[in-house]
Short mmCIF file of C-alpha atoms in Angstrom, two decimals:
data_model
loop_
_atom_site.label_atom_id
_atom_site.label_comp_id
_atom_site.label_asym_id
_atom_site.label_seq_id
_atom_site.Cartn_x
_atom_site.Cartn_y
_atom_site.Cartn_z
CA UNK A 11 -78.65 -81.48 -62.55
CA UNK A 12 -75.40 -81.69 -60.74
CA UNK A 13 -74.95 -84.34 -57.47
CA UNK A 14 -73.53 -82.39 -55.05
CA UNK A 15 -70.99 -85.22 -54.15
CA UNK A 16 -68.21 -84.31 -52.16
CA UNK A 17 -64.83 -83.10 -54.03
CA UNK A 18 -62.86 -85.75 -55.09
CA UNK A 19 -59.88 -84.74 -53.17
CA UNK A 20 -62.36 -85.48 -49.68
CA UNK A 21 -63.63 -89.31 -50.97
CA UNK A 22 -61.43 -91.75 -50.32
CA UNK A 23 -62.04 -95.48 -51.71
CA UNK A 24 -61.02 -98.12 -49.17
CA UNK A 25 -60.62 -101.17 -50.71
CA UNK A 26 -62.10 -104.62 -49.32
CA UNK A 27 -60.77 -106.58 -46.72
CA UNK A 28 -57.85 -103.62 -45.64
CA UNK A 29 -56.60 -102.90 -42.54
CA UNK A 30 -58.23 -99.75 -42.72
CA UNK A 31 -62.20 -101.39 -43.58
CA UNK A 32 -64.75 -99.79 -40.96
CA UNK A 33 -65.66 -100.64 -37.91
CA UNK A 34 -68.53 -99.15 -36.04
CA UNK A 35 -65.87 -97.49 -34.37
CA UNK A 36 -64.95 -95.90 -37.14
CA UNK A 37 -68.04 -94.23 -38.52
CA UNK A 38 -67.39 -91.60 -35.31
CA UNK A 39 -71.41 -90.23 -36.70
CA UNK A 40 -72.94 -93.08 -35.15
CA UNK A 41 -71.58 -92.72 -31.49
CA UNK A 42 -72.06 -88.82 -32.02
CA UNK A 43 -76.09 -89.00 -32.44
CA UNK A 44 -75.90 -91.84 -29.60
CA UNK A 45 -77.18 -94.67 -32.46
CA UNK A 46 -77.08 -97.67 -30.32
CA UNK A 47 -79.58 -95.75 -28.01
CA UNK A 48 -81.62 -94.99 -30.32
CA UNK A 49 -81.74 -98.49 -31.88
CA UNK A 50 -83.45 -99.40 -28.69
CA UNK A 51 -86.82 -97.46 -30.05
CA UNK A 52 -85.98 -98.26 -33.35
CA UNK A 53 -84.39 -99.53 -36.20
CA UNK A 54 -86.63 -98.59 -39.27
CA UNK A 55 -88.27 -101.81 -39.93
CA UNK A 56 -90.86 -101.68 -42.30
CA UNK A 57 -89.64 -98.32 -43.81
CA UNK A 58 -88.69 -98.35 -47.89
CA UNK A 59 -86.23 -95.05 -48.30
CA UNK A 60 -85.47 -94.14 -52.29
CA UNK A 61 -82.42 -93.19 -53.01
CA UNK A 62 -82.33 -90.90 -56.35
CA UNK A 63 -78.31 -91.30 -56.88
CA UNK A 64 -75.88 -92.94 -58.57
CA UNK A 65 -77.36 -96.29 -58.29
CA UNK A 66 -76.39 -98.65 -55.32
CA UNK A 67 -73.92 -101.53 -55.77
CA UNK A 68 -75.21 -104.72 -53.77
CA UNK A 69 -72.27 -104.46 -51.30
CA UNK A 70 -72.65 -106.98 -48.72
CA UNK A 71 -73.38 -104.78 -45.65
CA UNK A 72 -76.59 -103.48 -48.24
CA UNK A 73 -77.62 -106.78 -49.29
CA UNK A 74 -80.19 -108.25 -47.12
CA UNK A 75 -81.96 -104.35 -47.41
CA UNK A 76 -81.48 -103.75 -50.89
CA UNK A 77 -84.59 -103.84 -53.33
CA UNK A 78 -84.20 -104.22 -56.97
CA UNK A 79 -84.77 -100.54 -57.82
CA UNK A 80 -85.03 -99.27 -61.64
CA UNK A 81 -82.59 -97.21 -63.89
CA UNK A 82 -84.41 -94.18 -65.56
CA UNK A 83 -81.28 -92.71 -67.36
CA UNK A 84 -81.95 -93.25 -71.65
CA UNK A 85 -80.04 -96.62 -72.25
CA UNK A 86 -79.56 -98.04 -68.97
CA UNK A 87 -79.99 -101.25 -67.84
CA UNK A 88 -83.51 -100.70 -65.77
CA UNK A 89 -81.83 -102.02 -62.21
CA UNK A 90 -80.81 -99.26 -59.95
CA UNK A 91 -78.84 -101.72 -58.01
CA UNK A 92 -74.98 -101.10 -60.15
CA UNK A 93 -73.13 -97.70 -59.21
CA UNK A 94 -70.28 -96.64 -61.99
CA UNK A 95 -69.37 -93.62 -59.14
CA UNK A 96 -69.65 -95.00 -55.75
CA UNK A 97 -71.77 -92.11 -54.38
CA UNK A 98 -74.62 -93.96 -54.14
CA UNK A 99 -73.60 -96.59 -53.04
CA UNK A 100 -72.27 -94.82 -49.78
CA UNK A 101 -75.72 -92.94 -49.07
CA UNK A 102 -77.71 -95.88 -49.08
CA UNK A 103 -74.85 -97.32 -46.55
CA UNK A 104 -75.38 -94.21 -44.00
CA UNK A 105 -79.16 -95.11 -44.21
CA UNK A 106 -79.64 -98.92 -44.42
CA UNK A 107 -76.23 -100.64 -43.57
CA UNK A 108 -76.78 -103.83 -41.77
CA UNK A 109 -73.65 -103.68 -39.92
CA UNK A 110 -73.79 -107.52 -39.64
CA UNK A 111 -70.11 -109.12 -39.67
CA UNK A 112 -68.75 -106.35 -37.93
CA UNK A 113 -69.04 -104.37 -41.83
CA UNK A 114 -70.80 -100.64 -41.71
CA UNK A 115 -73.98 -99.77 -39.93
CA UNK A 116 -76.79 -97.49 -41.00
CA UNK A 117 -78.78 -94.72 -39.03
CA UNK A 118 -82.10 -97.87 -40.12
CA UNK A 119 -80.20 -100.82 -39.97
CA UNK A 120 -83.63 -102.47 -40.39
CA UNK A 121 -85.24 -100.30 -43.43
CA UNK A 122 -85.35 -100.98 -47.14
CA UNK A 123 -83.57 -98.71 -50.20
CA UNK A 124 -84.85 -99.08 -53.22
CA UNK A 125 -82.36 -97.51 -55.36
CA UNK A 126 -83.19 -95.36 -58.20
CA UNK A 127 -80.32 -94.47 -60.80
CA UNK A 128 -80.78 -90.92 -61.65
CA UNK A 129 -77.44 -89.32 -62.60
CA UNK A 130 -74.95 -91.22 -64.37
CA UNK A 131 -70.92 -92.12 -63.52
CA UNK A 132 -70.18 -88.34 -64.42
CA UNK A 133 -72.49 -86.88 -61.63
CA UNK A 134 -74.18 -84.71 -63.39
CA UNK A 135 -77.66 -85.45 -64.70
CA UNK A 136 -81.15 -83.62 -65.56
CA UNK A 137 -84.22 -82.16 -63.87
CA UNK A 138 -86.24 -84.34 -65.36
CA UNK A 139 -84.31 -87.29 -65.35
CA UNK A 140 -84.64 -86.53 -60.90
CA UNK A 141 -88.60 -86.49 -61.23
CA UNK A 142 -88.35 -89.19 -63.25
CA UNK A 143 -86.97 -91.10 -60.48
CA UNK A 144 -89.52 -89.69 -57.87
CA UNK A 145 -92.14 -90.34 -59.93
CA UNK A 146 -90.99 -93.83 -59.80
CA UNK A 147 -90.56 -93.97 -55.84
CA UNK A 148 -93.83 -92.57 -55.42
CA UNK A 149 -95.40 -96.00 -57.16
CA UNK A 150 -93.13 -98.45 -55.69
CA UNK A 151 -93.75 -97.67 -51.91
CA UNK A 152 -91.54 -95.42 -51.19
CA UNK A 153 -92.17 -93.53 -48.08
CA UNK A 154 -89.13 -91.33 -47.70
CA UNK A 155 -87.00 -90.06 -50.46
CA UNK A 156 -83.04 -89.15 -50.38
CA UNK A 157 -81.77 -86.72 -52.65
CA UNK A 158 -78.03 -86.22 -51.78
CA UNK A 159 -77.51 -83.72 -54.79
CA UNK A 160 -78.61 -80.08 -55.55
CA UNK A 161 -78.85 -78.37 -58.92
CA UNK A 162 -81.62 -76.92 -61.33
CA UNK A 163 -85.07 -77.51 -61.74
CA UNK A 164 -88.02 -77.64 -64.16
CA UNK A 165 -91.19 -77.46 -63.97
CA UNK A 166 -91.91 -81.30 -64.38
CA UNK A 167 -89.76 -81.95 -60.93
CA UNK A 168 -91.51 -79.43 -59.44
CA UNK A 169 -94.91 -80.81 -60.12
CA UNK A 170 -93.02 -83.90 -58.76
CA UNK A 171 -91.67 -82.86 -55.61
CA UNK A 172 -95.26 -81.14 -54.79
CA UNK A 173 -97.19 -84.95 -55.66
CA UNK A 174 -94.60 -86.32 -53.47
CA UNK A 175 -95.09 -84.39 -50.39
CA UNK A 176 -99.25 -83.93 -51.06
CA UNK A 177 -99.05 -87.84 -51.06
CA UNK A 178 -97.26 -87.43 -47.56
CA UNK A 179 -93.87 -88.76 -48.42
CA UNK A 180 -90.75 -87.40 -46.43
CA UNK A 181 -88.01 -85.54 -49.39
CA UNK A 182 -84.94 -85.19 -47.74
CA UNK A 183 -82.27 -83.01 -49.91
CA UNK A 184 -78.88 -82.00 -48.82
CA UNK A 185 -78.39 -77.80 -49.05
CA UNK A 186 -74.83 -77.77 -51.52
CA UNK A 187 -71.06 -78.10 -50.96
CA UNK A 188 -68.88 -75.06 -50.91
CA UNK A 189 -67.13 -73.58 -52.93
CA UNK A 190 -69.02 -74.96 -55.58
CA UNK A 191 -72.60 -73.88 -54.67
CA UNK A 192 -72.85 -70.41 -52.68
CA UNK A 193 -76.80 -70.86 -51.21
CA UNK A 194 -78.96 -73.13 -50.40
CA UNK A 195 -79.60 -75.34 -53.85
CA UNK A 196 -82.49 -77.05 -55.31
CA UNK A 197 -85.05 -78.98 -54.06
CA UNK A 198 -83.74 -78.15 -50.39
CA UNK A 199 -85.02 -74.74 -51.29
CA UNK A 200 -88.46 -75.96 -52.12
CA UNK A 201 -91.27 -75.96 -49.48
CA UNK A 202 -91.83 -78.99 -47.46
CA UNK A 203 -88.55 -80.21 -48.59
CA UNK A 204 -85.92 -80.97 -45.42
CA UNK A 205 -82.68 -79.50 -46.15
CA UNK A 206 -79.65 -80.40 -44.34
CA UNK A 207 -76.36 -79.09 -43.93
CA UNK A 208 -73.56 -80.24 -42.29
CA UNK A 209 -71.24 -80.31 -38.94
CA UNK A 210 -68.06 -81.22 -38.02
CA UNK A 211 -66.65 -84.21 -35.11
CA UNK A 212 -67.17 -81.41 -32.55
CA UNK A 213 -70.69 -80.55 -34.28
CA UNK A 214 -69.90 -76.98 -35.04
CA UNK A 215 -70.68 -75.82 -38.64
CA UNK A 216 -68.79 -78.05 -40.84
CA UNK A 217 -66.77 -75.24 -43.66
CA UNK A 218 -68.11 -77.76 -46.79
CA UNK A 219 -71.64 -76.86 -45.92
CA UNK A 220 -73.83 -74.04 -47.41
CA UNK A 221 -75.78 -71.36 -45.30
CA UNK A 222 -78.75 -70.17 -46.27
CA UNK A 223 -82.69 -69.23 -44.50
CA UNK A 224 -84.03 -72.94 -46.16
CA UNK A 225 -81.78 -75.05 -44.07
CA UNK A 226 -83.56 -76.64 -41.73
CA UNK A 227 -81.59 -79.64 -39.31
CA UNK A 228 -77.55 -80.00 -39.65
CA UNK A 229 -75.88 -83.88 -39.32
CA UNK A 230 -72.37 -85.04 -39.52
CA UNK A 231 -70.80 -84.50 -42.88
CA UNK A 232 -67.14 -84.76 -42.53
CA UNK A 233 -65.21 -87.97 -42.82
CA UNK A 234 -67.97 -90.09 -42.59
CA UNK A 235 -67.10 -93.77 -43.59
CA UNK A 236 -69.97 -95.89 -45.17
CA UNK A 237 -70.26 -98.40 -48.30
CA UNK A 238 -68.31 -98.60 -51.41
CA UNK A 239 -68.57 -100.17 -54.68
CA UNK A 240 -66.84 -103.72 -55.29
CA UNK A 241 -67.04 -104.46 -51.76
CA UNK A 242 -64.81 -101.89 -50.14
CA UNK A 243 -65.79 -99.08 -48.47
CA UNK A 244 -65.51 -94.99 -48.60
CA UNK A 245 -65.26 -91.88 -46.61
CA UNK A 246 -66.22 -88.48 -47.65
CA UNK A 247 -67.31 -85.14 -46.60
CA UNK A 248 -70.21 -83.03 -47.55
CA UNK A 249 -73.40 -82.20 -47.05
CA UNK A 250 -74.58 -85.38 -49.07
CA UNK A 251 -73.63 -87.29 -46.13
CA UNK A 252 -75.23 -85.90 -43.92
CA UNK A 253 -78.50 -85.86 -46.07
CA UNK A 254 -78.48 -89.44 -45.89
CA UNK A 255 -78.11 -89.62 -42.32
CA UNK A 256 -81.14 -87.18 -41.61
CA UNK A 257 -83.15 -89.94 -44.02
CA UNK A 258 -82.24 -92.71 -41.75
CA UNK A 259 -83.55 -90.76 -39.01
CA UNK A 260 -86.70 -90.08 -40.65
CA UNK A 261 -86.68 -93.82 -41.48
CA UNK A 262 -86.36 -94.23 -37.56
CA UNK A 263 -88.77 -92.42 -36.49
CA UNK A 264 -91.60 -93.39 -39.37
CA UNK A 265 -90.86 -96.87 -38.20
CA UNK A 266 -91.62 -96.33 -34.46
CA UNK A 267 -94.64 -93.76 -35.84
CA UNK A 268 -96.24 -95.58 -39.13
CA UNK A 269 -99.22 -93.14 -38.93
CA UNK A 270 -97.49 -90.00 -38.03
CA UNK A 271 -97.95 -87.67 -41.21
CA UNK A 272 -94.77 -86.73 -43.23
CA UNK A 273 -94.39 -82.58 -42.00
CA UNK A 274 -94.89 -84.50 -38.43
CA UNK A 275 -91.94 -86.75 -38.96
CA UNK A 276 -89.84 -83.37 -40.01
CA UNK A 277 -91.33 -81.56 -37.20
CA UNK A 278 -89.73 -84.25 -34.69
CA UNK A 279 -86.21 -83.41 -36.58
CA UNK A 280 -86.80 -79.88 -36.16
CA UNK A 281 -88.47 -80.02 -32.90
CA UNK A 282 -85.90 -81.96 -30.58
CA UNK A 283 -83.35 -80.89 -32.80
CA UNK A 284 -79.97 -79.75 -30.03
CA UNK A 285 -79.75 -75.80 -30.75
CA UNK A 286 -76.63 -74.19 -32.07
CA UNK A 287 -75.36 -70.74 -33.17
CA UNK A 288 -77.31 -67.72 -31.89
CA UNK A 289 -80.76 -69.14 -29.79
CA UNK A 290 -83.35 -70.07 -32.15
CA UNK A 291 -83.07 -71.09 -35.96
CA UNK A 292 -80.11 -69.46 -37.93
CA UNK A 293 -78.72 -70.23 -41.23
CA UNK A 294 -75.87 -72.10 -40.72
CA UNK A 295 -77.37 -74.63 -38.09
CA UNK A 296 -81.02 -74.61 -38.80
CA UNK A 297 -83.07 -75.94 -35.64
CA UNK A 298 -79.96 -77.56 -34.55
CA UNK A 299 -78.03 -80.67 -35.09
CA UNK A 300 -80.39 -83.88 -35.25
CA UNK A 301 -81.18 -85.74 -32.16
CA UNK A 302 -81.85 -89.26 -33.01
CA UNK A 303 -82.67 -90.22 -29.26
CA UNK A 304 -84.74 -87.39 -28.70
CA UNK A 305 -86.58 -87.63 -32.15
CA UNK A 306 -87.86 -91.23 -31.18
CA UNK A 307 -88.87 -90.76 -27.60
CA UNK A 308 -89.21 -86.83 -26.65
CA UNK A 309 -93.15 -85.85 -26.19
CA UNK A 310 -93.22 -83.60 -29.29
CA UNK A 311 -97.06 -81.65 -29.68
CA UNK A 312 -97.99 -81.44 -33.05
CA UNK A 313 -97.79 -78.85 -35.38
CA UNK A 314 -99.75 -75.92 -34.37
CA UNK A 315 -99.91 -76.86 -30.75
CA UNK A 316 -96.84 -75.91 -29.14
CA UNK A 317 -96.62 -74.39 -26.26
CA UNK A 318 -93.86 -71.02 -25.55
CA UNK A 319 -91.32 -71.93 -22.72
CA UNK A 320 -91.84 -68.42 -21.53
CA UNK A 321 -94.50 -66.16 -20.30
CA UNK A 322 -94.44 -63.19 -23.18
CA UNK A 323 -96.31 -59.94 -22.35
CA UNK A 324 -99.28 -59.22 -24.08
CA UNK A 325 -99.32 -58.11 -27.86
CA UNK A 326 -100.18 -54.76 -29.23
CA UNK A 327 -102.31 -54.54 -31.95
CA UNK A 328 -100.03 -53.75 -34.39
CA UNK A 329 -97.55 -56.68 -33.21
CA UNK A 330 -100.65 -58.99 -33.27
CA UNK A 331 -101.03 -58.00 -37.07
CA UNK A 332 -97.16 -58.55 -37.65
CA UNK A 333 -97.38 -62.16 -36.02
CA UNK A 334 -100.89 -62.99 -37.90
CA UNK A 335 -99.15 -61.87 -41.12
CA UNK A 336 -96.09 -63.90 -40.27
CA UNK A 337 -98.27 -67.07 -39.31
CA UNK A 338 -99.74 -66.76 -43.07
CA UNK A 339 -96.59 -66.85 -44.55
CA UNK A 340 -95.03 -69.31 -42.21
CA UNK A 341 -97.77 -71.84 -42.34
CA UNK A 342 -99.40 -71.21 -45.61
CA UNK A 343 -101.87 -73.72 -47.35
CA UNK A 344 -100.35 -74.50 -51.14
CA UNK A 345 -102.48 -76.37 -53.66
CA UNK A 346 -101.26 -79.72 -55.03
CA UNK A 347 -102.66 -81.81 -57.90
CA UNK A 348 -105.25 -83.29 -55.89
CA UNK A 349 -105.47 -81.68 -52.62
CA UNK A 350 -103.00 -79.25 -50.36
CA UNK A 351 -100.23 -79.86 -47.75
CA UNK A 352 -99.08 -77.71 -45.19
CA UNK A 353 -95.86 -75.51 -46.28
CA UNK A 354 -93.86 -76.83 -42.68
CA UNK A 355 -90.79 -74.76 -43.63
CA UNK A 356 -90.68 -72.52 -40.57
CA UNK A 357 -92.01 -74.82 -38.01
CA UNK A 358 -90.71 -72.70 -35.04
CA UNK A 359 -89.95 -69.01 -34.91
CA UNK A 360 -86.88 -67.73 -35.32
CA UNK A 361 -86.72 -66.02 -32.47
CA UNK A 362 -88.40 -68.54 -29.92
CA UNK A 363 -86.36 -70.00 -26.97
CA UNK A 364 -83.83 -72.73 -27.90
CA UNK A 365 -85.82 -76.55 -26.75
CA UNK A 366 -82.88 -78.14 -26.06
CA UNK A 367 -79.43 -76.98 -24.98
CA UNK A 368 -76.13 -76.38 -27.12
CA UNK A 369 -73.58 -79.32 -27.00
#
């Protein structure tokens, strides 16, 4: 499985104590979504993200939200918190940063990472090696999982992802970088999985990201500054980035909402989402470009009670068997070990009425 970090002509290493460390200031993502606002709802206490990386150095904005974590690659030293590549390191930053000392903040200042070594220095690691490390945040508390990388499968992550999501934990997955992947990788592609891609400073469709009918939200991905190893600090661009951004938001929001189910918590991403591209969900924006703001305090109705913005005319028979057939395949009831979950993939048609307005 190859981590779909970003190339290593767009990551930049700033070293500690530089002129150039971050400021709030700097990490331009966090005045974008409107952050500080939103840290007035909340700031994901009591939330425990995994983040199935590179590991996570214990750089002092991470500290006081750092768990110990576990190392599932063959010979390792069974604590996810060390990071021989500096990629994870960075997510767990844009997701649970303290931003105490005036160091970088995260989207859940307030939430936990437990950090989960999956792919080695190189960046590339296995299937298996991934559901390994799921596996492994499903029994340690985990209630959201970050998986900033795309590549192939098997069926053991598979069965994986599906226990994960039947046991109602948020996957968040980022969709690929171009030019190395051309679609939408895996496990964005899989069902109940939330893939993101990724916009630019003036949130239009950042170039990096991949387009594809699975993505479903979009989030900065484009110079975005967080956490380094050995203290310093990093910005990069890709749709990794923005992954872990979307996971703080679903960190937010499960904090303010501890009982709200997980395709609830992606239905307030996808629901108060800010539209983009043609009206409706397309493939290069999704829903829209994540509203933190408007994911924490909008009155969203749940899935399966939502009501049109417009008066339609009534339905012929043969377009009430079109939309009946579509509603099967949209909202489709798949078996997991266990039980079933609701496939929440296409939460809104495609060609309903923008919510929220284009910015």
């Amino acid at each position: 499985m190859t981590a779909s970090a970003p190339h290593v002509s767009q990551v930049e290493s700033l070293a500690h104590g530089s002129r150039r460390e971050p400021t709030h200031a700097k990490q331009w993502h966090l005045k974008f979504l409107h952050a500080v606002e939103a840290h007035r709802s909340s700031l994901g206490e009591g939330v425990t993200v995994a983040v199935l990386d590179t590991g996570v150095d214990a750089h002092r904005d991470l500290s006081p939200n750092l768990l110990d974590g576990t190392d599932v690659i063959p010979g390792g030293a069974g604590d996810g918190r060390r990071d021989l590549n500096g990629h994870g390191t960075a997510m767990a930053g844009l997701i649970a940063a303290s931003g105490q000392g005036g160091g970088a903040m995260g989207v859940a200042p307030r939430s936990k990472i437990l950090p989960v070594l999956v792919t080695p220095a190189s960046g590339s690691g296995e299937a298996d090696a991934l559901a390994d490390g799921i596996e492994y945040a499903l029994s340690n508390g985990a209630e959201i999982i970050n998986i900033s990388s795309v590549g192939g499968t098997s069926q053991r992550l598979i069965r994986a992802i599906n226990m994960a999501l039947a046991a109602n934990v948020v996957i968040v997955a980022s969709g690929g970088n171009r030019p190395e992947d051309s679609y939408v990788g895996y496990p964005a592609s899989e069902p109940g999985v939330i893939a993101v891609g990724g916009v630019d400073k003036h949130g239009n469709h950042a170039a990096i990201s991949v387009t594809g009918p699975q993505i479903d939200v979009v989030a900065p991905a484009v110079e975005i500054y967080s956490t380094g190893v050995n203290g310093g600090y990093r910005v990069g661009t890709g749709t990794s980035d923005a992954t872990a951004i979307v996971a703080g938001a679903a960190a937010l929001i499960r904090s303010k909402y501890p009982n709200l189910p997980a395709e609830e918590v992606a239905h307030r991403l996808t629901a108060t989402a800010i539209d983009k591209g043609p009206p409706g969900r397309d493939d290069e924006y999704g829903y829209g470009v994540i509203d933190l703001v408007a994911a924490l305090t909008a009155d969203v109705p749940p899935l399966g009670f939502e009501t049109p913005s417009v008066t339609t005319p009534p339905a012929s028979a043969a377009e009430k068997d079109n939309d009946t057939a579509r509603g099967l395949a949209t909202l489709g009831v798949l078996l997991a070990a266990g039980g079933g979950y609701l496939v929440w993939r296409r939460r809104r048609r495609a060609d309903d009425p923008p919510p929220r307005i284009s910015r």
